[in-house]
GROMACS .gro file of C-alpha atoms in nm:
model
  512
    1MET     CA    1   0.000   0.000   0.000
    2LYS     CA    2   0.133   0.343  -0.095
    3LYS     CA    3   0.154   0.621   0.161
    4ALA     CA    4   0.075   0.989   0.115
    5SER     CA    5   0.051   1.293   0.338
    6ILE     CA    6  -0.106   1.635   0.298
    7HIS     CA    7   0.010   1.953   0.470
    8ILE     CA    8  -0.221   2.252   0.523
    9ASP     CA    9  -0.212   2.567   0.735
   10LYS     CA   10  -0.514   2.788   0.801
   11HIS     CA   11  -0.298   3.097   0.742
   12PHE     CA   12  -0.156   2.980   0.407
   13ILE     CA   13  -0.431   3.061   0.160
   14THR     CA   14  -0.427   3.011  -0.217
   15GLY     CA   15  -0.731   3.230  -0.274
   16GLN     CA   16  -1.104   3.276  -0.240
   17VAL     CA   17  -1.324   3.049  -0.450
   18ASP     CA   18  -1.517   3.251  -0.705
   19GLU     CA   19  -1.840   3.049  -0.733
   20ARG     CA   20  -1.834   3.102  -1.110
   21ILE     CA   21  -1.556   2.845  -1.127
   22TYR     CA   22  -1.845   2.593  -1.123
   23GLY     CA   23  -2.002   2.723  -1.444
   24SER     CA   24  -2.117   2.528  -1.746
   25PHE     CA   25  -2.208   2.583  -2.110
   26ILE     CA   26  -2.509   2.559  -2.341
   27GLU     CA   27  -2.437   2.598  -2.712
   28HIS     CA   28  -2.674   2.574  -3.007
   29LEU     CA   29  -2.518   2.240  -3.092
   30GLY     CA   30  -2.668   1.894  -3.127
   31ARG     CA   31  -2.937   1.833  -2.867
   32ALA     CA   32  -2.806   2.073  -2.603
   33VAL     CA   33  -3.091   2.318  -2.661
   34TYR     CA   34  -3.351   2.131  -2.864
   35GLU     CA   35  -3.446   1.809  -2.681
   36GLY     CA   36  -3.206   1.911  -2.405
   37ILE     CA   37  -3.324   2.215  -2.212
   38TYR     CA   38  -3.608   2.297  -2.454
   39GLN     CA   39  -3.863   2.044  -2.583
   40PRO     CA   40  -4.219   2.181  -2.602
   41ASP     CA   41  -4.374   1.845  -2.692
   42SER     CA   42  -4.214   1.663  -2.398
   43PRO     CA   43  -4.432   1.550  -2.105
   44PHE     CA   44  -4.155   1.690  -1.883
   45ALA     CA   45  -4.181   2.042  -2.031
   46ASP     CA   46  -4.348   2.339  -1.863
   47LYS     CA   47  -4.568   2.593  -2.041
   48GLN     CA   48  -4.260   2.755  -2.199
   49GLY     CA   49  -4.133   2.425  -2.335
   50LEU     CA   50  -3.849   2.407  -2.081
   51ARG     CA   51  -3.775   2.057  -1.950
   52GLN     CA   52  -3.834   2.056  -1.576
   53ASP     CA   53  -3.656   1.723  -1.524
   54VAL     CA   54  -3.339   1.879  -1.667
   55ILE     CA   55  -3.382   2.195  -1.460
   56ASP     CA   56  -3.406   1.981  -1.145
   57LEU     CA   57  -3.077   1.806  -1.226
   58VAL     CA   58  -2.906   2.136  -1.312
   59LYS     CA   59  -3.015   2.284  -0.980
   60LYS     CA   60  -2.851   1.996  -0.794
   61LEU     CA   61  -2.523   2.076  -0.971
   62ASN     CA   62  -2.544   2.429  -0.827
   63VAL     CA   63  -2.417   2.593  -1.147
   64PRO     CA   64  -2.384   2.971  -1.093
   65VAL     CA   65  -2.313   3.074  -1.453
   66VAL     CA   66  -2.383   2.922  -1.797
   67ARG     CA   67  -2.206   3.034  -2.113
   68TYR     CA   68  -2.435   3.090  -2.413
   69PRO     CA   69  -2.496   3.063  -2.717
   70GLY     CA   70  -2.150   2.931  -2.817
   71GLY     CA   71  -1.892   2.815  -2.885
   72ASN     CA   72  -1.825   2.792  -3.256
   73PHE     CA   73  -2.193   2.862  -3.320
   74VAL     CA   74  -2.169   3.222  -3.202
   75SER     CA   75  -1.920   3.323  -3.472
   76GLY     CA   76  -2.194   3.315  -3.735
   77TYR     CA   77  -2.494   3.395  -3.515
   78HIS     CA   78  -2.732   3.689  -3.556
   79TRP     CA   79  -2.889   3.727  -3.214
   80GLU     CA   80  -3.180   3.919  -3.366
   81ASP     CA   81  -3.294   3.598  -3.539
   82GLY     CA   82  -3.376   3.443  -3.199
   83VAL     CA   83  -3.591   3.718  -3.046
   84GLY     CA   84  -3.943   3.840  -3.115
   85PRO     CA   85  -4.243   3.638  -3.238
   86LYS     CA   86  -4.145   3.278  -3.306
   87SER     CA   87  -4.355   3.269  -3.621
   88GLU     CA   88  -4.130   3.537  -3.770
   89ARG     CA   89  -3.796   3.381  -3.680
   90PRO     CA   90  -3.594   3.254  -3.978
   91GLU     CA   91  -3.447   2.907  -4.016
   92LYS     CA   92  -3.082   2.940  -4.115
   93ILE     CA   93  -2.787   2.717  -4.188
   94ASP     CA   94  -2.519   2.697  -3.919
   95LEU     CA   95  -2.177   2.661  -4.077
   96ALA     CA   96  -2.012   2.573  -3.747
   97TRP     CA   97  -2.190   2.238  -3.711
   98ASN     CA   98  -2.346   2.192  -4.060
   99VAL     CA   99  -2.705   2.192  -3.934
  100ILE     CA  100  -3.023   2.397  -3.964
  101GLU     CA  101  -3.088   2.639  -3.677
  102THR     CA  102  -3.463   2.699  -3.631
  103ASN     CA  103  -3.418   2.995  -3.390
  104GLN     CA  104  -3.723   2.882  -3.192
  105PHE     CA  105  -3.506   2.919  -2.883
  106GLY     CA  106  -3.308   3.238  -2.837
  107LEU     CA  107  -3.180   3.500  -2.596
  108ASN     CA  108  -3.502   3.570  -2.404
  109GLU     CA  109  -3.593   3.203  -2.372
  110PHE     CA  110  -3.244   3.138  -2.239
  111MET     CA  111  -3.285   3.411  -1.979
  112ASP     CA  112  -3.616   3.256  -1.866
  113TRP     CA  113  -3.448   2.915  -1.844
  114ALA     CA  114  -3.153   3.056  -1.648
  115LYS     CA  115  -3.383   3.202  -1.383
  116LYS     CA  116  -3.566   2.872  -1.344
  117ALA     CA  117  -3.234   2.683  -1.321
  118ASN     CA  118  -3.097   2.923  -1.055
  119THR     CA  119  -2.810   3.034  -1.275
  120THR     CA  120  -2.687   3.346  -1.454
  121PRO     CA  121  -2.573   3.403  -1.813
  122MET     CA  122  -2.225   3.438  -1.956
  123MET     CA  123  -2.320   3.585  -2.292
  124ALA     CA  124  -2.096   3.556  -2.598
  125VAL     CA  125  -2.094   3.807  -2.884
  126ASN     CA  126  -2.017   3.736  -3.249
  127LEU     CA  127  -1.677   3.877  -3.340
  128GLY     CA  128  -1.637   3.633  -3.630
  129THR     CA  129  -1.878   3.745  -3.903
  130ARG     CA  130  -1.992   4.055  -3.712
  131GLY     CA  131  -1.820   4.316  -3.499
  132ALA     CA  132  -1.819   4.599  -3.246
  133GLU     CA  133  -2.145   4.762  -3.356
  134ASP     CA  134  -2.347   4.442  -3.316
  135ALA     CA  135  -2.185   4.370  -2.979
  136LYS     CA  136  -2.280   4.717  -2.860
  137ASN     CA  137  -2.639   4.669  -2.981
  138LEU     CA  138  -2.670   4.341  -2.793
  139VAL     CA  139  -2.559   4.499  -2.464
  140GLU     CA  140  -2.810   4.779  -2.524
  141TYR     CA  141  -3.089   4.525  -2.585
  142CYS     CA  142  -3.002   4.328  -2.271
  143ASN     CA  143  -2.894   4.585  -2.015
  144LEU     CA  144  -3.055   4.926  -2.074
  145LYS     CA  145  -3.384   4.996  -1.900
  146GLY     CA  146  -3.548   5.166  -2.196
  147GLY     CA  147  -3.566   5.480  -2.405
  148SER     CA  148  -3.342   5.357  -2.690
  149TYR     CA  149  -3.410   5.152  -3.001
  150TYR     CA  150  -3.277   4.817  -2.882
  151SER     CA  151  -3.388   4.844  -2.519
  152ASP     CA  152  -3.738   4.935  -2.636
  153LEU     CA  153  -3.725   4.643  -2.879
  154ARG     CA  154  -3.670   4.410  -2.582
  155ARG     CA  155  -3.969   4.566  -2.408
  156LYS     CA  156  -4.174   4.518  -2.725
  157HIS     CA  157  -4.075   4.150  -2.711
  158GLY     CA  158  -4.236   4.124  -2.367
  159TYR     CA  159  -3.938   4.181  -2.137
  160GLU     CA  160  -4.002   4.510  -1.962
  161GLN     CA  161  -3.708   4.485  -1.722
  162PRO     CA  162  -3.348   4.461  -1.848
  163HIS     CA  163  -3.166   4.129  -1.824
  164ASN     CA  164  -2.861   4.295  -1.661
  165ILE     CA  165  -2.608   4.046  -1.798
  166ARG     CA  166  -2.277   4.112  -1.623
  167LEU     CA  167  -2.031   3.869  -1.789
  168TRP     CA  168  -1.955   3.870  -2.164
  169CYS     CA  169  -1.727   3.672  -2.396
  170LEU     CA  170  -1.564   3.864  -2.681
  171GLY     CA  171  -1.610   3.595  -2.945
  172ASN     CA  172  -1.490   3.235  -2.936
  173GLU     CA  173  -1.164   3.059  -3.029
  174MET     CA  174  -1.073   3.323  -3.284
  175ASP     CA  175  -0.727   3.170  -3.339
  176GLY     CA  176  -0.885   2.851  -3.475
  177PRO     CA  177  -0.883   2.810  -3.855
  178TRP     CA  178  -1.215   2.623  -3.818
  179GLN     CA  179  -1.375   2.940  -3.681
  180MET     CA  180  -1.602   3.155  -3.894
  181GLY     CA  181  -1.422   3.490  -3.916
  182HIS     CA  182  -1.090   3.339  -3.801
  183LYS     CA  183  -0.840   3.617  -3.728
  184THR     CA  184  -0.474   3.676  -3.664
  185ALA     CA  185  -0.378   3.778  -3.312
  186ALA     CA  186  -0.334   4.140  -3.414
  187GLU     CA  187  -0.671   4.145  -3.592
  188TYR     CA  188  -0.855   3.989  -3.302
  189GLY     CA  189  -0.681   4.200  -3.039
  190ARG     CA  190  -0.789   4.513  -3.223
  191ILE     CA  191  -1.155   4.415  -3.266
  192ALA     CA  192  -1.174   4.287  -2.908
  193ALA     CA  193  -1.043   4.620  -2.782
  194GLU     CA  194  -1.290   4.821  -2.992
  195ALA     CA  195  -1.590   4.597  -2.916
  196GLY     CA  196  -1.503   4.598  -2.547
  197ARG     CA  197  -1.472   4.976  -2.543
  198LEU     CA  198  -1.815   5.025  -2.702
  199MET     CA  199  -1.980   4.762  -2.484
  200LYS     CA  200  -1.849   4.929  -2.168
  201MET     CA  201  -1.961   5.268  -2.297
  202VAL     CA  202  -2.315   5.126  -2.293
  203ASP     CA  203  -2.273   4.957  -1.953
  204PRO     CA  204  -1.950   5.033  -1.761
  205ASP     CA  205  -2.019   4.764  -1.502
  206ILE     CA  206  -1.996   4.459  -1.728
  207GLU     CA  207  -1.696   4.223  -1.725
  208LEU     CA  208  -1.532   4.104  -2.047
  209VAL     CA  209  -1.348   3.784  -2.140
  210ALA     CA  210  -1.095   3.792  -2.425
  211CYS     CA  211  -1.029   3.477  -2.631
  212GLY     CA  212  -0.709   3.302  -2.543
  213SER     CA  213  -0.579   3.012  -2.752
  214ALA     CA  214  -0.833   2.748  -2.847
  215ALA     CA  215  -0.603   2.489  -2.685
  216LEU     CA  216  -0.258   2.448  -2.538
  217THR     CA  217  -0.162   2.257  -2.854
  218MET     CA  218  -0.228   2.548  -3.090
  219PRO     CA  219   0.092   2.639  -3.279
  220THR     CA  220   0.050   3.007  -3.188
  221PHE     CA  221  -0.012   2.944  -2.815
  222GLY     CA  222   0.169   3.199  -2.605
  223GLU     CA  223   0.236   3.440  -2.886
  224TRP     CA  224  -0.141   3.471  -2.939
  225GLU     CA  225  -0.210   3.552  -2.572
  226TYR     CA  226   0.067   3.810  -2.551
  227THR     CA  227  -0.029   3.984  -2.876
  228ILE     CA  228  -0.400   4.014  -2.811
  229LEU     CA  229  -0.351   4.137  -2.452
  230ASP     CA  230  -0.105   4.394  -2.582
  231GLU     CA  231  -0.400   4.534  -2.780
  232CYS     CA  232  -0.697   4.495  -2.545
  233TYR     CA  233  -0.552   4.482  -2.192
  234ASP     CA  234  -0.735   4.794  -2.073
  235GLN     CA  235  -1.075   4.676  -2.196
  236VAL     CA  236  -1.084   4.316  -2.071
  237ASP     CA  237  -1.099   4.152  -1.730
  238TYR     CA  238  -1.035   3.784  -1.810
  239LEU     CA  239  -0.850   3.573  -2.063
  240SER     CA  240  -1.004   3.242  -2.169
  241LEU     CA  241  -0.851   2.895  -2.175
  242HIS     CA  242  -1.000   2.593  -2.354
  243GLN     CA  243  -0.884   2.233  -2.324
  244TYR     CA  244  -1.032   1.889  -2.384
  245TYR     CA  245  -0.864   1.559  -2.305
  246ASN     CA  246  -0.904   1.213  -2.454
  247ASN     CA  247  -0.794   0.855  -2.401
  248ARG     CA  248  -0.768   0.739  -2.760
  249ALA     CA  249  -0.447   0.556  -2.666
  250ASN     CA  250  -0.644   0.355  -2.408
  251ASP     CA  251  -0.382   0.425  -2.142
  252THR     CA  252  -0.575   0.506  -1.827
  253ALA     CA  253  -0.274   0.604  -1.616
  254ASP     CA  254  -0.150   0.850  -1.878
  255PHE     CA  255  -0.505   0.979  -1.930
  256LEU     CA  256  -0.541   1.060  -1.559
  257ALA     CA  257  -0.204   1.237  -1.568
  258ASN     CA  258  -0.360   1.511  -1.783
  259THR     CA  259  -0.405   1.708  -1.464
  260VAL     CA  260  -0.030   1.773  -1.481
  261ALA     CA  261  -0.068   1.924  -1.828
  262MET     CA  262  -0.366   2.130  -1.714
  263ASP     CA  263  -0.172   2.268  -1.419
  264GLN     CA  264   0.116   2.368  -1.646
  265PHE     CA  265  -0.127   2.526  -1.895
  266ILE     CA  266  -0.281   2.749  -1.629
  267SER     CA  267   0.057   2.853  -1.489
  268SER     CA  268   0.184   2.941  -1.838
  269VAL     CA  269  -0.114   3.164  -1.916
  270VAL     CA  270  -0.087   3.339  -1.579
  271SER     CA  271   0.278   3.414  -1.660
  272ILE     CA  272   0.186   3.565  -1.997
  273CYS     CA  273  -0.085   3.783  -1.843
  274ASP     CA  274   0.160   3.911  -1.585
  275ALA     CA  275   0.430   3.971  -1.847
  276VAL     CA  276   0.196   4.204  -2.037
  277LYS     CA  277   0.097   4.368  -1.709
  278ALA     CA  278   0.462   4.436  -1.631
  279LYS     CA  279   0.533   4.567  -1.980
  280LYS     CA  280   0.240   4.807  -1.962
  281ARG     CA  281   0.308   4.900  -1.597
  282LYS     CA  282  -0.053   4.828  -1.504
  283LYS     CA  283  -0.201   4.779  -1.160
  284LYS     CA  284  -0.488   4.564  -1.287
  285SER     CA  285  -0.427   4.190  -1.316
  286ILE     CA  286  -0.597   3.982  -1.584
  287ASN     CA  287  -0.758   3.675  -1.431
  288LEU     CA  288  -0.850   3.354  -1.613
  289SER     CA  289  -1.175   3.211  -1.746
  290PHE     CA  290  -1.131   2.839  -1.820
  291ASP     CA  291  -1.461   2.847  -2.003
  292GLU     CA  292  -1.434   2.520  -2.195
  293TRP     CA  293  -1.298   2.207  -2.031
  294ASN     CA  294  -1.396   1.840  -2.033
  295VAL     CA  295  -1.324   1.496  -2.176
  296TRP     CA  296  -1.421   1.474  -2.542
  297TYR     CA  297  -1.352   1.191  -2.787
  298HIS     CA  298  -1.605   0.910  -2.745
  299SER     CA  299  -1.843   1.043  -3.009
  300SER     CA  300  -1.588   1.141  -3.275
  301GLU     CA  301  -1.641   0.845  -3.509
  302GLN     CA  302  -2.018   0.861  -3.478
  303ASP     CA  303  -2.020   1.233  -3.561
  304LYS     CA  304  -1.835   1.171  -3.887
  305LYS     CA  305  -2.145   0.989  -4.015
  306LEU     CA  306  -2.393   1.272  -3.953
  307GLU     CA  307  -2.596   1.399  -4.244
  308ARG     CA  308  -2.547   1.769  -4.322
  309TRP     CA  309  -2.824   2.026  -4.276
  310CYS     CA  310  -3.047   1.832  -4.038
  311LYS     CA  311  -3.199   1.972  -3.719
  312ALA     CA  312  -3.074   1.899  -3.366
  313PRO     CA  313  -2.893   1.572  -3.445
  314HIS     CA  314  -2.739   1.338  -3.186
  315GLN     CA  315  -2.405   1.519  -3.206
  316LEU     CA  316  -2.105   1.514  -2.968
  317GLU     CA  317  -2.295   1.276  -2.738
  318ASP     CA  318  -2.007   1.122  -2.547
  319ILE     CA  319  -2.108   0.840  -2.312
  320TYR     CA  320  -1.876   0.887  -2.018
  321ASN     CA  321  -1.718   0.607  -1.820
  322PHE     CA  322  -1.570   0.586  -1.472
  323GLU     CA  323  -1.216   0.688  -1.571
  324ASP     CA  324  -1.364   1.005  -1.725
  325ALA     CA  325  -1.524   1.084  -1.388
  326LEU     CA  326  -1.185   1.047  -1.218
  327LEU     CA  327  -1.024   1.290  -1.461
  328VAL     CA  328  -1.310   1.540  -1.428
  329ALA     CA  329  -1.259   1.529  -1.051
  330GLY     CA  330  -0.886   1.583  -1.100
  331MET     CA  331  -0.946   1.875  -1.336
  332MET     CA  332  -1.178   2.043  -1.086
  333ILE     CA  333  -0.917   1.994  -0.815
  334THR     CA  334  -0.663   2.160  -1.047
  335LEU     CA  335  -0.894   2.457  -1.103
  336LEU     CA  336  -0.932   2.500  -0.728
  337ARG     CA  337  -0.558   2.484  -0.677
  338HIS     CA  338  -0.540   2.796  -0.897
  339ALA     CA  339  -0.829   2.978  -0.730
  340ASP     CA  340  -0.616   3.290  -0.694
  341ARG     CA  341  -0.632   3.348  -1.071
  342VAL     CA  342  -0.896   3.116  -1.218
  343LYS     CA  343  -1.219   3.301  -1.143
  344VAL     CA  344  -1.453   3.155  -1.405
  345ALA     CA  345  -1.469   2.802  -1.550
  346CYS     CA  346  -1.729   2.624  -1.762
  347LEU     CA  347  -1.770   2.250  -1.795
  348ALA     CA  348  -1.848   2.206  -2.165
  349GLN     CA  349  -2.125   2.125  -2.192
  350LEU     CA  350  -2.431   2.081  -1.969
  351VAL     CA  351  -2.695   1.867  -2.143
  352ASN     CA  352  -2.660   1.589  -2.408
  353VAL     CA  353  -2.353   1.744  -2.580
  354ILE     CA  354  -2.037   1.615  -2.401
  355ALA     CA  355  -2.244   1.657  -2.088
  356PRO     CA  356  -2.312   1.528  -1.736
  357ILE     CA  357  -2.688   1.518  -1.807
  358MET     CA  358  -2.851   1.312  -2.083
  359THR     CA  359  -3.211   1.313  -2.200
  360SER     CA  360  -3.452   1.106  -2.402
  361ASP     CA  361  -3.825   1.128  -2.465
  362THR     CA  362  -3.876   0.916  -2.155
  363GLY     CA  363  -3.654   1.091  -1.903
  364ALA     CA  364  -3.319   1.236  -1.800
  365TRP     CA  365  -3.027   1.070  -1.620
  366LYS     CA  366  -2.684   1.139  -1.476
  367GLN     CA  367  -2.362   1.041  -1.647
  368THR     CA  368  -2.060   0.935  -1.441
  369ILE     CA  369  -1.904   1.283  -1.457
  370TYR     CA  370  -2.215   1.433  -1.294
  371TYR     CA  371  -2.113   1.314  -0.949
  372PRO     CA  372  -1.769   1.468  -0.895
  373PHE     CA  373  -1.900   1.797  -1.036
  374GLU     CA  374  -2.200   1.789  -0.802
  375MET     CA  375  -1.991   1.719  -0.492
  376ILE     CA  376  -1.717   1.969  -0.562
  377SER     CA  377  -1.955   2.242  -0.678
  378ASN     CA  378  -2.170   2.215  -0.367
  379TYR     CA  379  -1.896   2.178  -0.109
  380GLY     CA  380  -1.586   2.338  -0.263
  381ARG     CA  381  -1.680   2.688  -0.155
  382GLY     CA  382  -1.510   2.949   0.061
  383THR     CA  383  -1.129   2.957   0.073
  384VAL     CA  384  -0.872   2.727  -0.085
  385LEU     CA  385  -0.595   2.642   0.156
  386HIS     CA  386  -0.250   2.595   0.007
  387THR     CA  387  -0.245   2.216  -0.017
  388LEU     CA  388   0.096   2.048  -0.021
  389THR     CA  389   0.087   1.682  -0.120
  390ASP     CA  390   0.368   1.438  -0.050
  391CYS     CA  391   0.311   1.116  -0.242
  392PRO     CA  392   0.477   0.880  -0.493
  393VAL     CA  393   0.477   0.975  -0.862
  394TYR     CA  394   0.472   0.783  -1.188
  395GLU     CA  395   0.603   0.852  -1.537
  396SER     CA  396   0.363   0.992  -1.793
  397SER     CA  397   0.377   1.171  -2.128
  398HIS     CA  398   0.322   1.495  -1.933
  399GLY     CA  399   0.612   1.440  -1.693
  400ASP     CA  400   0.608   1.294  -1.343
  401ALA     CA  401   0.248   1.259  -1.228
  402PRO     CA  402   0.153   1.233  -0.860
  403TYR     CA  403  -0.061   0.934  -0.769
  404LEU     CA  404  -0.273   1.169  -0.556
  405ASP     CA  405  -0.455   1.481  -0.675
  406ALA     CA  406  -0.575   1.677  -0.372
  407VAL     CA  407  -0.704   2.012  -0.253
  408CYS     CA  408  -0.855   2.141   0.070
  409THR     CA  409  -1.118   2.415   0.105
  410MET     CA  410  -1.246   2.592   0.416
  411ASP     CA  411  -1.599   2.732   0.410
  412ASN     CA  412  -1.736   3.033   0.596
  413ASP     CA  413  -1.815   2.816   0.900
  414GLU     CA  414  -1.452   2.691   0.898
  415ASN     CA  415  -1.549   2.341   0.794
  416LEU     CA  416  -1.274   2.167   0.597
  417THR     CA  417  -1.338   1.968   0.282
  418PHE     CA  418  -1.076   1.750   0.114
  419PHE     CA  419  -1.122   1.643  -0.249
  420LEU     CA  420  -0.894   1.352  -0.337
  421VAL     CA  421  -0.827   1.131  -0.639
  422ASN     CA  422  -0.615   0.819  -0.600
  423LYS     CA  423  -0.495   0.757  -0.956
  424ASP     CA  424  -0.324   0.429  -0.876
  425LEU     CA  425  -0.512   0.162  -1.070
  426ASN     CA  426  -0.410  -0.129  -0.852
  427ASP     CA  427  -0.307  -0.014  -0.506
  428SER     CA  428  -0.477   0.158  -0.214
  429MET     CA  429  -0.321   0.461  -0.052
  430GLU     CA  430  -0.280   0.531   0.318
  431LEU     CA  431  -0.335   0.905   0.371
  432THR     CA  432  -0.248   1.115   0.675
  433VAL     CA  433  -0.310   1.486   0.735
  434ASP     CA  434  -0.179   1.674   1.040
  435LEU     CA  435  -0.484   1.859   1.178
  436ARG     CA  436  -0.348   1.957   1.519
  437GLN     CA  437  -0.394   2.320   1.416
  438PHE     CA  438  -0.766   2.243   1.385
  439GLU     CA  439  -0.837   2.131   1.740
  440GLY     CA  440  -1.160   1.941   1.795
  441TYR     CA  441  -1.226   1.866   1.427
  442GLN     CA  442  -1.386   1.534   1.341
  443VAL     CA  443  -1.500   1.368   1.020
  444LYS     CA  444  -1.857   1.472   0.936
  445GLU     CA  445  -1.890   1.297   0.601
  446HIS     CA  446  -1.686   1.069   0.376
  447VAL     CA  447  -1.814   0.997   0.025
  448VAL     CA  448  -1.633   0.778  -0.227
  449LEU     CA  449  -1.683   0.725  -0.600
  450THR     CA  450  -1.518   0.409  -0.727
  451ASN     CA  451  -1.574   0.106  -0.948
  452PRO     CA  452  -1.368  -0.203  -1.030
  453ASP     CA  453  -1.402  -0.133  -1.405
  454VAL     CA  454  -1.270   0.202  -1.532
  455LYS     CA  455  -1.476   0.160  -1.850
  456GLU     CA  456  -1.809   0.123  -1.669
  457VAL     CA  457  -2.085   0.367  -1.775
  458ASN     CA  458  -2.430   0.485  -1.668
  459THR     CA  459  -2.720   0.448  -1.911
  460GLU     CA  460  -3.090   0.530  -1.905
  461GLU     CA  461  -3.165   0.161  -1.839
  462HIS     CA  462  -2.892   0.136  -1.572
  463PRO     CA  463  -2.839   0.493  -1.441
  464ASP     CA  464  -2.684   0.393  -1.108
  465THR     CA  465  -2.398   0.170  -1.219
  466VAL     CA  466  -2.139   0.432  -1.116
  467THR     CA  467  -2.263   0.632  -0.818
  468PRO     CA  468  -2.106   0.768  -0.499
  469VAL     CA  469  -2.131   0.584  -0.168
  470ARG     CA  470  -2.150   0.761   0.167
  471LEU     CA  471  -1.943   0.575   0.425
  472PRO     CA  472  -2.065   0.543   0.783
  473VAL     CA  473  -1.874   0.785   1.004
  474GLY     CA  474  -1.729   0.650   1.324
  475ASN     CA  475  -1.795   0.281   1.256
  476CYS     CA  476  -1.742   0.017   0.992
  477SER     CA  477  -1.982  -0.190   0.784
  478ASP     CA  478  -1.938  -0.482   0.552
  479ALA     CA  479  -2.084  -0.279   0.265
  480ALA     CA  480  -1.839   0.003   0.318
  481SER     CA  481  -1.547  -0.233   0.354
  482SER     CA  482  -1.631  -0.412   0.033
  483ILE     CA  483  -1.607  -0.084  -0.156
  484THR     CA  484  -1.315   0.092   0.009
  485GLY     CA  485  -1.118  -0.177   0.182
  486ARG     CA  486  -1.185  -0.012   0.521
  487ASN     CA  487  -1.424   0.217   0.705
  488SER     CA  488  -1.456   0.593   0.684
  489ALA     CA  489  -1.177   0.839   0.747
  490VAL     CA  490  -1.114   0.920   1.113
  491VAL     CA  491  -0.926   1.179   1.321
  492GLU     CA  492  -0.701   1.027   1.589
  493GLY     CA  493  -0.471   1.240   1.803
  494GLY     CA  494  -0.512   1.536   1.569
  495ILE     CA  495  -0.421   1.329   1.263
  496LEU     CA  496  -0.668   1.257   0.985
  497LYS     CA  497  -0.625   0.901   0.864
  498ALA     CA  498  -0.794   0.753   0.558
  499THR     CA  499  -0.746   0.464   0.323
  500LEU     CA  500  -0.808   0.564  -0.037
  501CYS     CA  501  -0.886   0.256  -0.243
  502ASP     CA  502  -0.733   0.220  -0.587
  503LYS     CA  503  -0.885   0.433  -0.869
  504SER     CA  504  -1.118   0.639  -0.654
  505PHE     CA  505  -1.246   0.990  -0.586
  506HIS     CA  506  -1.313   1.095  -0.226
  507MET     CA  507  -1.479   1.386  -0.052
  508ILE     CA  508  -1.397   1.408   0.318
  509ARG     CA  509  -1.567   1.684   0.518
  510LEU     CA  510  -1.458   1.780   0.869
  511GLY     CA  511  -1.581   2.025   1.132
  512LYS     CA  512  -1.586   2.090   1.504
   0.00000   0.00000   0.00000
């Protein structure tokens, strides 16, 4: 059995958790909107056609912000097509995903859905085929009370009060050659600066996200970030990061080591932001918005067979397995470990499209990745303590990878929560944490997500194949032992002791 230890100190703080780090994403793509959050003919839909079963599952995830309407889709989108009487809305081709967009769901419907789902919007503007003028008009439509053309147009559409959208994306992945309106760094930096300036002239209180590289693997990564910030530093508040991981090589250990690459990615972008800050002698720091992240590869072959110009096809519908859930947990731990600079993050996406929630005409169910997101989103609030982990490492294509991914948060009531992933596929891990600084603390809850088969999945017929188990605190049971190899974590003599079974995710909560 391997041994690991964690060192924390209540005075050594990484940063405050911005709740928007637990955001998600709804794009006009596949069945994310149509048959996902919106399906008027469904028995689960309310009077507005919004699926209540999906809303209930989204609420449990406690998602504070949802990015909309794209994604690649936004770079060719005319937001005006999706507002006003539905009978007058045009059906148009979407070049991003080679489908027909009906526009029966648009901006105002999304705002209604967001309120019902207890979330807020992160609205993206089209800087691909459109520009600064259209971005300005959209802010006017959404955020001004009235008395102008676009604000009065919103009122005419039945929305008397402004939407007051605070967070905006200046386009999407503009360095990608696949993007409609793809631009060089200098071109994008200039239009982002001008669009941002006009948008803040309409509403000075909004926050803006500039497009960083579409992925760490982009050939212009680094140079792109530096160049665009050199142009738009004064106008923007965040720089975006996007990254998806896959296990096409079918090497689970190397797949789980992607948290090392993610950590390095974040640190590199922080360095670039601060280099531009130093060059410009600015006081303001640019923080990060990791507004697309997930596992994505399961559906790639299926998507190659899709017919062009259909409506809401089964597209990008990855069926996630248990190893995907372990990596998602590790990625969320990595985001928390950078809570000082990562202030927004969006799991891409939320429903049906590379998503934790799946739907059919007969119901909705949770994929494996739903569970780590739910636990960390609900309990990873407050302050991130600087979490030092001492554990064995293994070789990976990303460098030495620790067998244990770990972070500790402290909420406003000074409860501690440890999120832990044991990446060892064969061996349990004996964990100790010195808690003598936290006198009187005991284990309040210990939840584990594990499965003997890393390829196991949840389906509509068998939705509970991979689900978390709450261990009995303070005593042992045969059921708990059969899953974890021992009973719940315990504090003895000021030391937290826990056995982390092989290939497992744990949430351990402690308080006085």
